[in-house]
């Protein structure tokens, strides 16, 4: 790559210049990582007007949530330039302008040739971290980490409080949600489920089929659908409806059309919260149940903002633990906990609305990033 004249990523004393951002994504959780990275790339372009170059190691994951993305890279797509890259290899930088900002999503290891560019040109360097409600994440947000070569890397900790790095949300989100028209549907409950594979789904279907009201389970994603196909047939009040994958741009409408959400990963998890629907989180499982601490931190934060009746809360937490392989309930316990949640659905829904209001009253992550860039200039 030929060196070019570098100007600061933001300067009040220099002529305006299009900020160049290099963004890197390792796809680990299929759609959570690329979902966040792609949403971030789009918002940096749309909201801040940055010139964004996104390097990713799994184009098929992006094409699942953005089906019209190009099949061969590098290529421009929706005003963002996409590049292919594999961990442990140099990134293709030919013809790419020198960055004003470099963002590594979820602590992916940057290629050595990118590290050389950082050492030479000193762009703003961010590690866009996994979402967490844990205290340490809030404390370390925007803290610099001095590297051995003198470079500074800042940790961007997405989170749920005004002191954190915030959540990714489009400027027109509330307008689109207000304009959404709920489709007509039959009596009963519509559950949208997008989760990881596991035996829990067969057990939950049996418990849901024993409930007194009609329930329609809209099952999204092959892991969940395959788990249900392997389960014994269910009768009773439950109707299982396979749900085709939709582009990320249409995902919110799927959530708005449902009454109750069961979601996985990070991007879907955040969108469920913005929707104001009651939800359960199928967190990405980690070895030695390390995900349990992260799960507990979130629900305790949620409960402080949206207090729930103790009986309802115990039922919610029991089912959350089983969903995330932290407990196994008896058939009777499972049916009883679901009955408690469904009997108290109006209160559960109001708690979800209270949490939604709390989040939507805050600024979003990209707005906070713009403020941070202004301070750091």
Tab-separated table of C-alpha atoms in Angstrom:
chain	number	residue	atom	x	y	z
A	1	UNK	CA	0.000	0.000	0.000
A	2	UNK	CA	1.394	3.376	-0.997
A	3	UNK	CA	1.643	5.807	1.943
A	4	UNK	CA	-0.698	8.772	1.681
A	5	UNK	CA	-0.903	12.063	3.528
A	6	UNK	CA	-2.550	11.441	6.891
A	7	UNK	CA	-4.737	13.972	8.696
A	8	UNK	CA	-6.299	13.518	12.153
A	9	UNK	CA	-9.599	11.649	12.257
A	10	UNK	CA	-11.191	14.785	13.675
A	11	UNK	CA	-9.825	18.292	13.917
A	12	UNK	CA	-11.521	21.590	14.577
A	13	UNK	CA	-8.677	23.482	12.885
A	14	UNK	CA	-8.411	21.500	9.637
A	15	UNK	CA	-10.692	21.364	6.597
A	16	UNK	CA	-13.407	18.740	6.832
A	17	UNK	CA	-12.353	15.373	5.494
A	18	UNK	CA	-14.187	12.089	5.153
A	19	UNK	CA	-13.140	9.917	8.082
A	20	UNK	CA	-11.780	6.551	6.970
A	21	UNK	CA	-12.616	3.620	9.244
A	22	UNK	CA	-11.211	0.115	9.053
A	23	UNK	CA	-13.497	-2.419	10.749
A	24	UNK	CA	-12.579	-6.071	11.409
A	25	UNK	CA	-14.873	-8.982	12.292
A	26	UNK	CA	-14.168	-12.613	13.165
A	27	UNK	CA	-17.399	-14.606	12.834
A	28	UNK	CA	-17.689	-16.946	15.821
A	29	UNK	CA	-21.383	-16.961	16.744
A	30	UNK	CA	-22.651	-17.142	13.142
A	31	UNK	CA	-24.929	-14.104	13.215
A	32	UNK	CA	-24.257	-12.288	16.493
A	33	UNK	CA	-20.769	-11.112	15.558
A	34	UNK	CA	-21.510	-10.228	11.944
A	35	UNK	CA	-24.898	-8.806	12.941
A	36	UNK	CA	-23.266	-6.300	15.287
A	37	UNK	CA	-20.361	-5.556	12.928
A	38	UNK	CA	-22.646	-4.971	9.943
A	39	UNK	CA	-25.048	-2.813	11.927
A	40	UNK	CA	-22.100	-0.788	13.242
A	41	UNK	CA	-20.660	-0.371	9.752
A	42	UNK	CA	-24.005	0.849	8.396
A	43	UNK	CA	-24.480	3.339	11.225
A	44	UNK	CA	-20.950	4.724	10.940
A	45	UNK	CA	-21.629	5.375	7.263
A	46	UNK	CA	-25.206	6.593	7.546
A	47	UNK	CA	-24.978	8.622	10.751
A	48	UNK	CA	-21.392	9.877	10.781
A	49	UNK	CA	-20.638	9.839	7.061
A	50	UNK	CA	-17.483	7.778	7.573
A	51	UNK	CA	-15.878	5.852	4.721
A	52	UNK	CA	-16.066	2.311	6.090
A	53	UNK	CA	-14.004	-0.696	5.032
A	54	UNK	CA	-15.166	-3.958	6.623
A	55	UNK	CA	-12.927	-7.044	6.686
A	56	UNK	CA	-14.701	-10.316	7.539
A	57	UNK	CA	-13.787	-13.987	7.526
A	58	UNK	CA	-17.204	-15.486	6.713
A	59	UNK	CA	-18.996	-13.926	3.772
A	60	UNK	CA	-21.772	-16.536	3.922
A	61	UNK	CA	-22.808	-15.263	7.366
A	62	UNK	CA	-23.167	-11.730	6.023
A	63	UNK	CA	-25.071	-12.963	2.970
A	64	UNK	CA	-27.547	-14.705	5.283
A	65	UNK	CA	-28.532	-11.421	6.940
A	66	UNK	CA	-27.937	-9.325	3.805
A	67	UNK	CA	-28.812	-11.651	0.883
A	68	UNK	CA	-27.946	-9.152	-1.847
A	69	UNK	CA	-24.349	-8.719	-0.621
A	70	UNK	CA	-21.753	-9.445	-3.331
A	71	UNK	CA	-20.569	-13.029	-3.722
A	72	UNK	CA	-16.927	-12.101	-4.307
A	73	UNK	CA	-14.756	-9.631	-2.420
A	74	UNK	CA	-13.407	-6.988	-2.278
A	75	UNK	CA	-16.453	-5.084	-3.444
A	76	UNK	CA	-18.540	-2.060	-2.448
A	77	UNK	CA	-21.922	-2.774	-0.918
A	78	UNK	CA	-24.382	-0.169	0.335
A	79	UNK	CA	-21.625	2.456	0.401
A	80	UNK	CA	-19.374	0.191	2.504
A	81	UNK	CA	-16.367	-1.595	1.028
A	82	UNK	CA	-16.221	-5.284	1.970
A	83	UNK	CA	-12.972	-7.224	2.141
A	84	UNK	CA	-12.284	-10.887	2.866
A	85	UNK	CA	-9.748	-11.835	5.513
A	86	UNK	CA	-8.762	-14.864	7.570
A	87	UNK	CA	-7.404	-14.779	11.103
A	88	UNK	CA	-3.631	-15.199	11.207
A	89	UNK	CA	-3.193	-13.762	7.706
A	90	UNK	CA	-2.406	-10.284	6.455
A	91	UNK	CA	-5.346	-8.234	5.217
A	92	UNK	CA	-5.483	-7.052	1.617
A	93	UNK	CA	-4.762	-3.317	1.827
A	94	UNK	CA	-4.002	-2.487	-1.785
A	95	UNK	CA	-5.706	0.768	-2.765
A	96	UNK	CA	-7.280	1.208	0.668
A	97	UNK	CA	-6.854	4.704	2.149
A	98	UNK	CA	-5.002	5.071	5.433
A	99	UNK	CA	-7.423	4.867	8.363
A	100	UNK	CA	-8.413	7.591	10.786
A	101	UNK	CA	-10.032	4.908	12.966
A	102	UNK	CA	-9.491	1.166	13.304
A	103	UNK	CA	-12.121	-0.917	15.095
A	104	UNK	CA	-11.536	-4.545	16.018
A	105	UNK	CA	-14.857	-6.101	16.972
A	106	UNK	CA	-14.910	-8.516	19.899
A	107	UNK	CA	-11.138	-8.569	20.432
A	108	UNK	CA	-10.355	-10.232	17.115
A	109	UNK	CA	-6.585	-10.313	16.519
A	110	UNK	CA	-5.678	-7.690	13.936
A	111	UNK	CA	-3.426	-8.739	11.042
A	112	UNK	CA	0.227	-7.794	11.457
A	113	UNK	CA	0.195	-5.503	8.402
A	114	UNK	CA	-2.690	-3.571	9.966
A	115	UNK	CA	-0.728	-3.278	13.206
A	116	UNK	CA	2.125	-1.755	11.187
A	117	UNK	CA	-0.262	0.828	9.753
A	118	UNK	CA	-1.427	1.670	13.284
A	119	UNK	CA	2.174	2.099	14.481
A	120	UNK	CA	2.978	4.372	11.569
A	121	UNK	CA	-0.144	6.552	11.350
A	122	UNK	CA	-1.606	6.389	14.884
A	123	UNK	CA	-5.335	6.262	14.053
A	124	UNK	CA	-7.962	6.059	16.764
A	125	UNK	CA	-7.917	2.365	17.731
A	126	UNK	CA	-10.940	0.753	19.378
A	127	UNK	CA	-11.653	-2.722	20.645
A	128	UNK	CA	-15.462	-2.935	20.276
A	129	UNK	CA	-16.176	-5.426	23.055
A	130	UNK	CA	-18.840	-8.026	23.739
A	131	UNK	CA	-21.947	-6.659	25.392
A	132	UNK	CA	-22.046	-7.029	29.159
A	133	UNK	CA	-23.847	-5.576	32.175
A	134	UNK	CA	-21.041	-6.580	34.529
A	135	UNK	CA	-19.577	-3.812	36.692
A	136	UNK	CA	-16.090	-4.187	35.259
A	137	UNK	CA	-17.388	-3.512	31.751
A	138	UNK	CA	-18.860	-0.162	32.763
A	139	UNK	CA	-15.724	0.772	34.737
A	140	UNK	CA	-13.377	0.042	31.840
A	141	UNK	CA	-15.433	1.676	29.092
A	142	UNK	CA	-13.332	4.061	26.953
A	143	UNK	CA	-10.214	3.313	28.995
A	144	UNK	CA	-6.948	3.388	27.025
A	145	UNK	CA	-4.591	0.433	26.942
A	146	UNK	CA	-0.993	1.428	26.197
A	147	UNK	CA	0.596	-1.065	23.806
A	148	UNK	CA	4.268	-2.070	23.802
A	149	UNK	CA	4.915	0.054	20.709
A	150	UNK	CA	3.392	3.166	22.320
A	151	UNK	CA	0.040	2.897	20.527
A	152	UNK	CA	-3.145	3.387	22.521
A	153	UNK	CA	-6.106	1.070	22.142
A	154	UNK	CA	-9.407	2.107	23.724
A	155	UNK	CA	-11.961	-0.385	24.994
A	156	UNK	CA	-15.492	0.318	23.838
A	157	UNK	CA	-17.813	-1.496	26.216
A	158	UNK	CA	-21.350	-1.680	24.910
A	159	UNK	CA	-23.845	-1.647	27.737
A	160	UNK	CA	-27.204	-0.671	29.177
A	161	UNK	CA	-26.374	2.371	31.297
A	162	UNK	CA	-25.584	5.981	30.336
A	163	UNK	CA	-22.025	5.415	31.607
A	164	UNK	CA	-21.370	2.570	29.152
A	165	UNK	CA	-20.713	2.560	25.409
A	166	UNK	CA	-24.434	2.169	24.740
A	167	UNK	CA	-26.286	0.018	22.212
A	168	UNK	CA	-26.514	0.167	18.430
A	169	UNK	CA	-29.788	1.787	17.396
A	170	UNK	CA	-30.820	3.594	14.217
A	171	UNK	CA	-31.989	7.209	14.436
A	172	UNK	CA	-35.354	6.277	12.907
A	173	UNK	CA	-35.985	3.181	15.049
A	174	UNK	CA	-38.851	4.613	17.100
A	175	UNK	CA	-40.458	6.158	14.001
A	176	UNK	CA	-40.433	2.804	12.212
A	177	UNK	CA	-41.782	1.005	15.256
A	178	UNK	CA	-44.618	3.524	15.653
A	179	UNK	CA	-45.548	3.118	11.971
A	180	UNK	CA	-45.642	-0.690	12.178
A	181	UNK	CA	-49.130	-2.138	11.825
A	182	UNK	CA	-49.690	-5.330	13.787
A	183	UNK	CA	-51.038	-8.055	11.468
A	184	UNK	CA	-54.398	-9.551	12.310
A	185	UNK	CA	-54.062	-12.867	14.092
A	186	UNK	CA	-56.118	-15.473	15.882
A	187	UNK	CA	-56.576	-15.548	19.637
A	188	UNK	CA	-53.680	-16.879	21.678
A	189	UNK	CA	-49.975	-16.167	22.043
A	190	UNK	CA	-47.323	-15.792	19.335
A	191	UNK	CA	-43.807	-16.726	20.463
A	192	UNK	CA	-40.847	-15.944	18.222
A	193	UNK	CA	-37.897	-18.224	19.025
A	194	UNK	CA	-34.350	-17.952	17.665
A	195	UNK	CA	-32.018	-20.077	19.767
A	196	UNK	CA	-29.204	-22.590	19.857
A	197	UNK	CA	-29.744	-26.330	19.427
A	198	UNK	CA	-30.513	-28.423	22.468
A	199	UNK	CA	-32.834	-30.870	24.201
A	200	UNK	CA	-34.486	-28.013	26.101
A	201	UNK	CA	-36.742	-27.245	23.141
A	202	UNK	CA	-38.502	-30.613	23.261
A	203	UNK	CA	-39.096	-30.198	26.987
A	204	UNK	CA	-40.383	-26.661	26.549
A	205	UNK	CA	-42.717	-27.668	23.724
A	206	UNK	CA	-44.264	-30.301	25.957
A	207	UNK	CA	-44.762	-27.709	28.700
A	208	UNK	CA	-46.230	-25.132	26.304
A	209	UNK	CA	-48.603	-27.675	24.774
A	210	UNK	CA	-50.061	-28.237	28.257
A	211	UNK	CA	-51.000	-24.557	28.707
A	212	UNK	CA	-54.687	-23.607	28.462
A	213	UNK	CA	-54.369	-20.965	25.714
A	214	UNK	CA	-53.443	-21.501	22.040
A	215	UNK	CA	-49.730	-20.895	21.446
A	216	UNK	CA	-47.972	-20.498	18.118
A	217	UNK	CA	-44.211	-21.031	18.251
A	218	UNK	CA	-42.469	-19.362	15.289
A	219	UNK	CA	-39.160	-21.260	15.134
A	220	UNK	CA	-36.307	-19.466	13.323
A	221	UNK	CA	-32.921	-20.892	12.357
A	222	UNK	CA	-31.819	-24.398	11.454
A	223	UNK	CA	-30.336	-25.352	14.883
A	224	UNK	CA	-33.658	-24.724	16.596
A	225	UNK	CA	-35.738	-26.258	13.804
A	226	UNK	CA	-33.580	-29.398	13.761
A	227	UNK	CA	-33.921	-29.704	17.548
A	228	UNK	CA	-37.693	-29.561	17.158
A	229	UNK	CA	-37.702	-32.094	14.317
A	230	UNK	CA	-35.854	-34.532	16.557
A	231	UNK	CA	-38.354	-34.042	19.383
A	232	UNK	CA	-41.422	-36.229	19.942
A	233	UNK	CA	-44.615	-34.853	18.363
A	234	UNK	CA	-46.634	-32.517	20.568
A	235	UNK	CA	-50.378	-32.054	20.730
A	236	UNK	CA	-52.465	-29.804	22.910
A	237	UNK	CA	-52.477	-26.047	22.505
A	238	UNK	CA	-49.092	-25.670	20.756
A	239	UNK	CA	-48.632	-25.129	17.037
A	240	UNK	CA	-45.010	-25.079	15.784
A	241	UNK	CA	-44.432	-22.922	12.694
A	242	UNK	CA	-41.008	-22.983	10.980
A	243	UNK	CA	-39.892	-19.448	10.290
A	244	UNK	CA	-37.713	-18.521	7.302
A	245	UNK	CA	-34.652	-16.361	7.853
A	246	UNK	CA	-35.212	-12.719	6.991
A	247	UNK	CA	-32.661	-10.003	6.168
A	248	UNK	CA	-31.417	-8.013	9.133
A	249	UNK	CA	-33.337	-4.992	7.836
A	250	UNK	CA	-36.630	-6.888	8.246
A	251	UNK	CA	-35.827	-8.566	11.561
A	252	UNK	CA	-37.396	-5.893	13.775
A	253	UNK	CA	-40.795	-6.421	12.164
A	254	UNK	CA	-40.606	-10.130	13.049
A	255	UNK	CA	-40.104	-9.160	16.687
A	256	UNK	CA	-42.806	-6.468	16.701
A	257	UNK	CA	-45.333	-8.993	15.320
A	258	UNK	CA	-44.798	-11.410	18.232
A	259	UNK	CA	-46.040	-11.340	21.822
A	260	UNK	CA	-43.081	-13.097	23.439
A	261	UNK	CA	-39.469	-13.474	22.280
A	262	UNK	CA	-36.777	-16.064	22.896
A	263	UNK	CA	-33.567	-14.789	21.322
A	264	UNK	CA	-29.916	-15.672	21.200
A	265	UNK	CA	-26.535	-14.007	20.669
A	266	UNK	CA	-26.093	-10.238	20.873
A	267	UNK	CA	-27.701	-8.440	17.956
A	268	UNK	CA	-31.034	-10.283	18.290
A	269	UNK	CA	-30.856	-9.848	22.064
A	270	UNK	CA	-30.572	-6.061	21.774
A	271	UNK	CA	-33.342	-5.803	19.183
A	272	UNK	CA	-35.643	-7.814	21.458
A	273	UNK	CA	-35.096	-5.275	24.223
A	274	UNK	CA	-35.851	-2.318	21.974
A	275	UNK	CA	-39.087	-4.009	20.869
A	276	UNK	CA	-40.661	-3.782	24.325
A	277	UNK	CA	-41.743	-7.442	24.238
A	278	UNK	CA	-41.243	-9.866	27.132
A	279	UNK	CA	-38.219	-12.023	26.331
A	280	UNK	CA	-35.812	-14.735	27.423
A	281	UNK	CA	-32.144	-14.671	26.408
A	282	UNK	CA	-30.408	-17.774	25.079
A	283	UNK	CA	-26.883	-16.551	25.745
A	284	UNK	CA	-23.901	-17.918	23.813
A	285	UNK	CA	-22.758	-20.926	25.901
A	286	UNK	CA	-19.209	-20.917	27.262
A	287	UNK	CA	-17.036	-23.581	28.856
A	288	UNK	CA	-17.406	-24.151	32.602
A	289	UNK	CA	-20.651	-22.143	32.497
A	290	UNK	CA	-18.732	-18.861	32.281
A	291	UNK	CA	-21.798	-17.334	30.626
A	292	UNK	CA	-23.750	-17.661	33.874
A	293	UNK	CA	-22.107	-14.581	35.420
A	294	UNK	CA	-22.876	-12.467	32.374
A	295	UNK	CA	-26.467	-13.706	32.321
A	296	UNK	CA	-26.991	-12.963	36.021
A	297	UNK	CA	-25.482	-9.473	35.691
A	298	UNK	CA	-27.901	-8.597	32.913
A	299	UNK	CA	-31.045	-9.813	34.657
A	300	UNK	CA	-30.134	-8.087	37.916
A	301	UNK	CA	-29.604	-4.831	35.990
A	302	UNK	CA	-32.934	-5.352	34.228
A	303	UNK	CA	-34.761	-5.998	37.497
A	304	UNK	CA	-33.458	-2.798	39.109
A	305	UNK	CA	-35.051	-0.794	36.279
A	306	UNK	CA	-38.146	-2.984	35.766
A	307	UNK	CA	-39.068	-4.643	39.084
A	308	UNK	CA	-41.079	-7.824	38.709
A	309	UNK	CA	-43.361	-9.594	41.182
A	310	UNK	CA	-41.318	-12.112	43.169
A	311	UNK	CA	-43.359	-15.135	42.063
A	312	UNK	CA	-43.150	-14.061	38.435
A	313	UNK	CA	-39.428	-13.364	38.805
A	314	UNK	CA	-38.693	-16.812	40.270
A	315	UNK	CA	-40.534	-18.499	37.394
A	316	UNK	CA	-38.700	-16.336	34.854
A	317	UNK	CA	-35.289	-17.068	36.342
A	318	UNK	CA	-35.964	-20.805	36.630
A	319	UNK	CA	-36.825	-21.014	32.930
A	320	UNK	CA	-33.897	-18.764	31.997
A	321	UNK	CA	-31.539	-21.088	33.862
A	322	UNK	CA	-32.910	-24.155	32.094
A	323	UNK	CA	-32.775	-22.488	28.680
A	324	UNK	CA	-29.091	-21.788	29.276
A	325	UNK	CA	-28.200	-25.291	30.544
A	326	UNK	CA	-27.659	-24.069	34.103
A	327	UNK	CA	-30.470	-26.187	35.573
A	328	UNK	CA	-32.907	-28.957	34.623
A	329	UNK	CA	-36.492	-28.670	35.834
A	330	UNK	CA	-38.946	-31.479	36.390
A	331	UNK	CA	-41.860	-31.671	33.966
A	332	UNK	CA	-44.206	-30.397	36.659
A	333	UNK	CA	-41.926	-27.469	37.578
A	334	UNK	CA	-41.544	-26.470	33.942
A	335	UNK	CA	-45.282	-26.489	33.290
A	336	UNK	CA	-45.938	-24.547	36.499
A	337	UNK	CA	-43.330	-21.870	35.704
A	338	UNK	CA	-44.721	-21.344	32.222
A	339	UNK	CA	-48.233	-21.144	33.660
A	340	UNK	CA	-47.048	-18.485	36.140
A	341	UNK	CA	-45.481	-16.393	33.382
A	342	UNK	CA	-48.487	-16.656	31.102
A	343	UNK	CA	-50.960	-15.901	33.908
A	344	UNK	CA	-48.871	-12.842	34.778
A	345	UNK	CA	-48.223	-11.880	31.163
A	346	UNK	CA	-49.684	-8.361	31.513
A	347	UNK	CA	-47.220	-7.529	34.292
A	348	UNK	CA	-44.336	-9.168	32.402
A	349	UNK	CA	-45.213	-7.035	29.372
A	350	UNK	CA	-45.247	-3.847	31.472
A	351	UNK	CA	-41.789	-4.715	32.831
A	352	UNK	CA	-40.571	-5.101	29.236
A	353	UNK	CA	-42.063	-1.699	28.363
A	354	UNK	CA	-40.334	-0.094	31.366
A	355	UNK	CA	-36.987	-1.526	30.261
A	356	UNK	CA	-37.621	-0.406	26.679
A	357	UNK	CA	-38.359	3.155	27.837
A	358	UNK	CA	-35.165	3.180	29.891
A	359	UNK	CA	-33.055	2.163	26.881
A	360	UNK	CA	-34.735	4.409	24.322
A	361	UNK	CA	-34.316	7.434	26.580
A	362	UNK	CA	-30.536	7.012	26.312
A	363	UNK	CA	-28.278	8.018	23.446
A	364	UNK	CA	-27.140	5.208	21.146
A	365	UNK	CA	-23.623	3.800	20.770
A	366	UNK	CA	-22.746	5.671	17.567
A	367	UNK	CA	-23.821	9.001	19.069
A	368	UNK	CA	-21.577	8.264	22.055
A	369	UNK	CA	-18.736	7.344	19.726
A	370	UNK	CA	-19.085	10.652	17.874
A	371	UNK	CA	-18.882	12.523	21.196
A	372	UNK	CA	-15.844	10.473	22.193
A	373	UNK	CA	-14.083	11.283	18.921
A	374	UNK	CA	-14.761	14.969	19.479
A	375	UNK	CA	-13.225	14.828	22.946
A	376	UNK	CA	-10.214	12.817	21.790
A	377	UNK	CA	-9.401	15.136	18.875
